[in-house]
């Protein structure tokens, strides 16, 4: 049975709307409301997107709004999809609205840093909402990553106690119940407000589904006539740019400043994260119009194409480049090794392919960079070693998630991606990465003769 569905407020998150549905319909428990909203309580519920709706609720919603409109105007879609290729953008919109696909499969959703762990709110907006609507709600703009201020009231956003992540425990927590009267803090500097407004406007501008100018091309032109690019456009110094950007945002006091390698990867066209693009573009003084509605002439794009081969910060000499890149590669390799590069957290093998991909380095450059190669050799491991390390990681993660419940092979196989047929080469390596109790537990799960776990090893 579906209850009473209120109208959605301006800039309200769909999640917030569902929270109010729960309250207004008078459900006795959160669980019962979720059962009426979602196809399955455990099937990708989401605070940032729609989640997987059940057919009855889907119909109720479709009678009120177009699903695309909800996704574009009431979910965090514009944050994640803003700068991806048009074809992927269209596909993502379609799959979120029609297949209720898990957003993690559609674009990169990076782990959150500390400042963005909880849903945020503006105390002044909350009291205005209460005056106008009789209740407050979770505003979407406030949840943009790195958004720390309310641009309307020029005050600091407050952090609630509600996790912004959807994965672990998903409950409907209405802002009206959670948001208390908080002290309004106006200790915001004008540059911080300017940057927040810039992000917000980019976030809110209707999405462009046709113009496929790559974001790194646009940023490239933003670098023209700056000290970061030679007058011919053949050489650019992204290391200097990245250092300056970091210094700049440290002064503004941003909670997650783009790292040197995120900046390099974005400029080399390997990534297009909203926050990183906004930071680079704002720093370079690229107008919102030029960023979102670029009209780069064909001549310019061809010139850029021509420079592509020699594009990456070709410095005076390899030695200097090697020197500069070594600490960056160290960080990238460390992140790959310990699983900080992806949002699953799975430790990966530091392969040359991943290094080129994540460091934004052109292929085969490492041949000329002895210092970088030495850094990488520290992280060298065989496939078997990596599998063993992944198993230990997966076992500990599942064990922590399941608390006192038993751990099965299928749990750890799923997240580790390790196959049983390799058990004989993995088992002897396990004790390099874990204590005896853990190793024994993993062995008992992976050993081929263990009949209780004979399932689906594909
Ligand atoms: Zn406000």
XYZ file of C-alpha atoms and ligand atoms in Angstrom:
459
model
C 0.000 0.000 0.000
C 1.334 3.376 -0.934
C 0.747 6.286 1.420
C 0.514 9.997 0.813
C 3.135 11.447 -1.507
C 3.704 15.173 -0.909
C 4.968 17.551 -3.610
C 8.708 17.900 -3.906
C 10.237 21.226 -2.808
C 12.639 23.324 -4.874
C 16.133 21.813 -4.922
C 15.010 19.024 -2.610
C 16.849 15.691 -2.788
C 14.624 12.779 -3.796
C 15.883 11.088 -0.642
C 14.530 13.982 1.398
C 11.211 13.729 -0.385
C 11.000 10.036 0.553
C 11.805 10.972 4.156
C 8.860 13.344 4.190
C 6.671 10.709 2.548
C 7.545 8.430 5.442
C 6.512 11.063 8.010
C 3.419 12.378 6.209
C 2.019 8.917 5.531
C 2.282 7.977 9.168
C 4.235 4.770 8.746
C 4.960 3.240 12.142
C 8.467 2.190 11.102
C 11.153 3.202 8.705
C 11.321 -0.319 7.415
C 7.678 -0.382 6.359
C 8.050 2.889 4.482
C 11.148 1.601 2.717
C 9.329 -1.541 1.709
C 6.695 0.593 -0.005
C 9.266 2.771 -1.719
C 11.982 0.413 -2.785
C 11.999 -2.707 -4.843
C 14.158 -4.263 -2.220
C 15.508 -2.641 0.901
C 18.981 -4.009 0.253
C 19.128 -3.286 -3.432
C 21.142 -0.081 -3.885
C 19.057 2.343 -1.850
C 20.504 5.780 -2.386
C 20.648 9.182 -0.808
C 22.166 10.783 -3.868
C 20.043 9.094 -6.540
C 16.621 7.426 -6.821
C 17.502 3.919 -5.790
C 15.594 0.961 -7.138
C 11.905 1.794 -6.837
C 9.179 -0.762 -6.579
C 6.642 -0.776 -9.428
C 3.783 0.704 -7.423
C 5.855 3.611 -6.183
C 7.316 4.089 -9.632
C 3.783 4.586 -10.952
C 2.838 7.043 -8.203
C 5.938 9.079 -8.955
C 5.492 8.974 -12.711
C 1.984 10.358 -12.283
C 3.499 13.371 -10.547
C 6.810 14.021 -12.301
C 8.930 12.907 -15.197
C 11.652 10.615 -13.944
C 14.343 12.394 -15.992
C 13.338 15.680 -14.475
C 13.668 14.237 -10.980
C 17.098 12.829 -11.741
C 18.362 16.076 -13.247
C 16.839 18.455 -10.740
C 16.544 16.471 -7.548
C 19.479 14.065 -7.410
C 23.247 14.528 -7.444
C 23.398 13.402 -11.076
C 24.786 16.741 -12.349
C 27.707 16.422 -9.978
C 28.849 13.068 -11.277
C 27.798 13.239 -14.901
C 28.492 16.879 -15.699
C 31.775 16.405 -17.513
C 31.526 12.874 -18.891
C 31.064 12.209 -22.617
C 27.609 12.909 -24.007
C 26.960 9.309 -25.004
C 27.780 8.143 -21.467
C 25.728 10.943 -19.987
C 22.661 9.934 -22.007
C 23.192 6.303 -21.195
C 23.561 7.037 -17.481
C 20.379 9.095 -17.406
C 18.497 6.367 -19.206
C 19.779 3.577 -17.024
C 19.151 5.405 -13.761
C 15.573 6.158 -14.709
C 14.619 2.998 -16.569
C 16.695 0.200 -15.102
C 17.244 1.849 -11.709
C 20.849 0.958 -12.248
C 23.302 1.409 -9.391
C 25.028 4.757 -10.040
C 28.382 3.255 -9.102
C 28.285 1.353 -12.375
C 27.738 4.482 -14.419
C 30.376 6.946 -13.328
C 33.137 7.278 -10.856
C 31.973 8.028 -7.325
C 35.057 8.705 -5.282
C 35.273 8.031 -1.556
C 34.303 11.005 0.575
C 36.745 12.908 2.657
C 35.987 13.905 6.197
C 34.198 17.166 5.465
C 31.630 15.430 3.278
C 30.779 12.392 5.398
C 27.449 13.765 6.641
C 24.461 15.475 5.081
C 24.869 19.227 5.378
C 22.361 22.016 5.950
C 22.156 25.763 6.314
C 20.608 26.826 9.629
C 19.154 29.975 8.069
C 17.607 28.075 5.143
C 16.160 25.623 7.662
C 14.355 28.309 9.604
C 13.138 29.933 6.389
C 11.817 26.564 5.193
C 10.010 26.104 8.466
C 8.367 29.491 8.091
C 7.400 28.902 4.493
C 6.548 25.183 4.428
C 6.120 24.274 8.059
C 9.085 21.906 7.818
C 12.622 21.866 6.493
C 14.181 19.419 4.038
C 17.538 18.242 2.697
C 18.703 20.697 0.066
C 20.555 19.245 -2.856
C 22.977 22.107 -3.464
C 24.270 21.866 0.074
C 25.350 18.277 -0.547
C 27.748 19.119 -3.378
C 31.152 17.905 -2.368
C 33.442 20.615 -1.062
C 30.433 22.883 -0.622
C 30.904 24.406 2.809
C 28.824 27.542 2.612
C 25.274 28.538 1.807
C 25.658 30.942 -1.094
C 22.261 32.443 -0.385
C 22.987 33.387 3.205
C 26.765 33.527 2.969
C 27.123 31.487 6.116
C 28.766 28.179 6.879
C 26.796 24.948 6.324
C 26.346 22.804 9.404
C 26.999 19.082 9.439
C 24.131 16.841 10.483
C 24.543 13.463 12.153
C 23.188 11.644 9.099
C 25.722 9.842 6.937
C 25.773 11.003 3.332
C 26.775 7.541 2.169
C 23.958 5.235 1.225
C 25.617 1.882 1.456
C 25.909 0.751 5.057
C 22.733 1.393 6.929
C 20.027 3.046 4.947
C 17.298 4.793 6.891
C 14.930 7.624 6.171
C 15.993 10.518 8.374
C 13.883 13.610 7.707
C 15.732 16.909 7.996
C 12.834 18.280 10.023
C 13.613 15.856 12.854
C 17.380 15.967 12.538
C 18.068 19.666 12.025
C 18.229 21.568 15.286
C 18.605 25.280 15.742
C 22.298 25.776 15.264
C 24.495 28.826 15.743
C 24.899 30.549 12.409
C 28.549 31.038 11.529
C 29.459 33.841 9.190
C 33.222 33.320 9.291
C 33.403 32.837 5.538
C 35.880 34.599 3.277
C 34.707 36.176 0.072
C 36.822 33.939 -2.149
C 35.244 30.891 -0.536
C 31.794 32.241 -1.355
C 32.872 33.057 -4.868
C 34.163 29.531 -5.426
C 31.028 27.989 -3.863
C 28.810 30.082 -6.134
C 30.878 29.026 -9.125
C 30.433 25.329 -8.268
C 26.759 25.811 -7.549
C 26.067 27.547 -10.833
C 27.883 24.828 -12.754
C 25.914 22.228 -10.837
C 22.583 23.927 -11.509
C 23.004 24.878 -15.156
C 20.862 22.567 -17.306
C 22.978 19.730 -18.654
C 24.332 19.811 -22.132
C 23.771 16.515 -23.914
C 25.037 17.551 -27.333
C 28.296 19.471 -27.114
C 31.001 16.858 -26.858
C 34.045 19.079 -26.481
C 36.271 17.197 -24.069
C 36.758 18.912 -20.742
C 40.536 18.605 -20.937
C 40.456 20.494 -24.247
C 38.534 23.288 -22.580
C 40.965 23.388 -19.676
C 43.843 23.322 -22.123
C 42.576 26.550 -23.676
C 42.159 27.981 -20.229
C 45.887 27.499 -19.812
C 46.747 29.444 -22.944
C 48.540 32.705 -22.321
C 49.255 31.694 -18.748
C 52.692 30.997 -17.359
C 51.741 27.317 -17.349
C 51.928 26.977 -21.103
C 54.522 28.022 -23.660
C 53.372 30.447 -26.325
C 53.440 27.727 -28.957
C 51.225 25.514 -26.823
C 53.716 22.706 -27.203
C 54.817 22.537 -23.638
C 52.933 23.021 -20.456
C 53.890 22.745 -16.869
C 51.088 21.016 -15.057
C 53.267 20.355 -12.042
C 53.648 24.088 -11.441
C 49.939 24.588 -12.088
C 49.033 21.847 -9.624
C 51.338 23.282 -6.939
C 49.834 26.725 -7.370
C 46.281 25.368 -7.311
C 46.941 23.532 -4.094
C 48.406 26.575 -2.424
C 45.463 28.662 -3.576
C 42.788 26.346 -2.193
C 44.650 25.767 1.037
C 44.316 29.504 1.604
C 40.609 29.373 0.801
C 40.295 26.487 3.240
C 38.684 23.871 1.024
C 38.208 20.487 2.667
C 39.260 18.398 -0.289
C 41.867 19.962 -2.500
C 42.568 18.231 -5.810
C 45.821 16.307 -5.640
C 48.627 16.796 -8.108
C 47.875 13.556 -9.852
C 44.121 14.193 -9.969
C 44.926 17.453 -11.702
C 47.314 15.750 -14.107
C 44.848 12.994 -14.882
C 42.112 15.513 -15.548
C 44.310 17.573 -17.838
C 45.399 14.496 -19.727
C 41.788 13.487 -20.312
C 41.685 10.436 -18.059
C 39.317 11.845 -15.467
C 36.567 14.427 -15.242
C 35.603 14.673 -11.577
C 33.329 17.605 -10.873
C 35.246 19.015 -7.960
C 38.649 18.724 -9.646
C 37.426 20.327 -12.866
C 35.784 23.162 -10.911
C 38.967 23.788 -8.946
C 41.161 23.947 -12.044
C 38.686 26.024 -14.050
C 38.026 28.526 -11.261
C 41.717 28.938 -10.620
C 42.410 29.546 -14.302
C 39.570 32.054 -14.456
C 37.540 30.155 -17.058
C 34.050 31.603 -17.244
C 31.106 29.304 -16.591
C 29.850 29.958 -20.068
C 33.134 28.933 -21.647
C 33.308 25.890 -19.452
C 29.783 24.643 -20.126
C 29.105 25.955 -23.602
C 32.483 25.924 -25.261
C 32.702 26.970 -28.862
C 36.204 25.948 -29.693
C 36.862 26.403 -33.356
C 37.912 23.476 -35.433
C 41.199 25.230 -36.050
C 41.887 25.366 -32.344
C 40.968 21.752 -31.813
C 43.243 20.713 -34.661
C 46.058 22.733 -33.161
C 45.454 20.960 -29.892
C 45.428 17.606 -31.678
C 48.728 18.495 -33.279
C 50.248 19.194 -29.917
C 48.885 16.095 -28.343
C 51.978 13.991 -28.913
C 54.222 16.363 -27.055
C 51.599 17.740 -24.743
C 52.559 16.539 -21.299
C 54.726 19.037 -19.497
C 57.713 18.088 -21.647
C 60.284 19.690 -19.408
C 63.789 20.830 -20.131
C 65.090 17.384 -19.543
C 63.987 13.951 -18.532
C 65.926 14.180 -15.291
C 63.908 17.047 -14.007
C 60.678 15.416 -15.114
C 61.705 12.189 -13.458
C 62.503 14.100 -10.288
C 59.140 15.876 -10.273
C 57.090 12.830 -11.072
C 58.660 10.499 -8.519
C 56.645 11.776 -5.516
C 53.478 11.774 -7.626
C 54.032 8.204 -8.746
C 54.781 7.262 -5.159
C 51.344 8.545 -4.154
C 49.577 6.917 -7.115
C 51.323 3.589 -6.512
C 50.531 3.751 -2.817
C 46.858 4.446 -3.576
C 46.634 1.609 -6.079
C 48.395 -0.788 -3.725
C 46.160 0.012 -0.753
C 42.936 0.330 -2.730
C 42.471 4.085 -2.320
C 42.136 4.612 -6.033
C 38.702 3.104 -6.461
C 35.601 3.306 -4.365
C 35.545 -0.396 -3.594
C 38.749 -0.094 -1.568
C 40.179 -3.273 -3.078
C 43.987 -3.437 -3.062
C 45.268 -3.679 -6.609
C 48.478 -4.818 -8.189
C 50.602 -1.846 -9.183
C 50.895 -2.537 -12.889
C 52.377 -0.207 -15.495
C 48.984 0.013 -17.102
C 47.382 1.388 -13.940
C 50.284 3.730 -13.350
C 49.956 5.225 -16.809
C 46.237 5.466 -16.400
C 46.112 7.095 -12.988
C 49.218 9.224 -13.163
C 48.143 10.650 -16.516
C 51.497 9.687 -17.933
C 51.910 8.964 -21.623
C 52.703 5.328 -22.395
C 56.321 4.207 -22.302
C 57.516 7.346 -20.559
C 58.793 5.284 -17.668
C 61.574 3.926 -19.859
C 63.344 7.247 -19.438
C 62.632 7.725 -15.762
C 64.910 5.708 -13.473
C 63.844 7.424 -10.280
C 60.179 6.704 -10.918
C 61.014 3.118 -11.781
C 62.764 2.717 -8.439
C 59.646 4.000 -6.673
C 57.492 1.501 -8.527
C 59.779 -1.429 -7.847
C 58.981 -1.018 -4.150
C 55.385 -1.941 -4.918
C 56.161 -4.821 -7.218
C 54.270 -8.029 -6.511
C 53.228 -11.187 -8.318
C 49.622 -11.933 -9.167
C 49.567 -14.593 -6.463
C 50.827 -12.142 -3.872
C 48.180 -9.667 -4.873
C 45.467 -12.328 -4.661
C 46.641 -13.281 -1.192
C 46.609 -9.652 -0.111
C 43.152 -9.146 -1.592
C 41.823 -12.186 0.234
C 43.104 -10.903 3.556
C 41.577 -7.510 2.860
C 38.245 -9.058 1.762
C 38.111 -11.406 4.728
C 38.706 -8.597 7.214
C 36.172 -6.375 5.524
C 33.435 -9.010 5.413
C 34.185 -10.032 8.977
C 33.880 -6.432 10.154
C 30.658 -5.900 8.194
C 28.993 -9.094 9.351
C 30.049 -8.649 12.983
C 29.268 -12.011 14.613
C 27.810 -13.834 11.640
C 29.821 -16.490 9.795
C 31.890 -15.534 6.773
C 31.386 -17.591 3.610
C 33.628 -18.077 0.614
C 31.079 -16.426 -1.691
C 31.257 -13.224 0.394
C 34.959 -12.828 -0.004
C 35.119 -14.166 -3.538
C 32.646 -11.540 -4.676
C 34.579 -8.538 -3.446
C 38.091 -9.912 -3.880
C 37.574 -11.337 -7.361
C 39.957 -14.163 -6.444
C 39.297 -17.627 -7.848
C 39.543 -20.873 -5.959
C 41.440 -22.630 -8.700
C 44.490 -20.593 -7.694
C 44.257 -21.665 -4.064
C 47.428 -23.768 -4.144
C 49.665 -20.836 -5.080
C 47.889 -18.366 -2.808
C 47.761 -20.357 0.435
C 51.528 -20.429 1.067
C 51.660 -16.646 0.742
C 48.853 -15.734 3.126
C 50.981 -15.537 6.243
C 52.944 -12.639 4.733
C 49.854 -10.518 5.126
C 47.940 -11.676 8.185
C 48.215 -13.382 11.560
C 47.628 -17.071 12.062
C 43.983 -16.850 13.076
C 43.061 -14.906 9.961
C 45.198 -17.065 7.708
C 43.648 -20.256 9.059
C 40.164 -18.879 8.619
C 40.861 -17.939 4.994
C 42.497 -21.296 4.301
C 39.474 -23.170 5.572
C 37.313 -21.175 3.152
C 39.479 -21.399 0.082
C 40.730 -24.979 0.290
C 39.284 -26.899 -2.663
C 38.250 -29.920 -0.580
C 36.032 -27.747 1.561
C 32.693 -29.114 0.370
C 30.431 -26.601 2.053
C 31.878 -23.930 -0.155
C 31.923 -25.670 -3.478
C 29.698 -23.135 -5.204
C 30.007 -20.980 -8.267
C 33.674 -20.531 -8.926
C 33.702 -19.032 -12.333
Zn 21.011 29.289 3.584
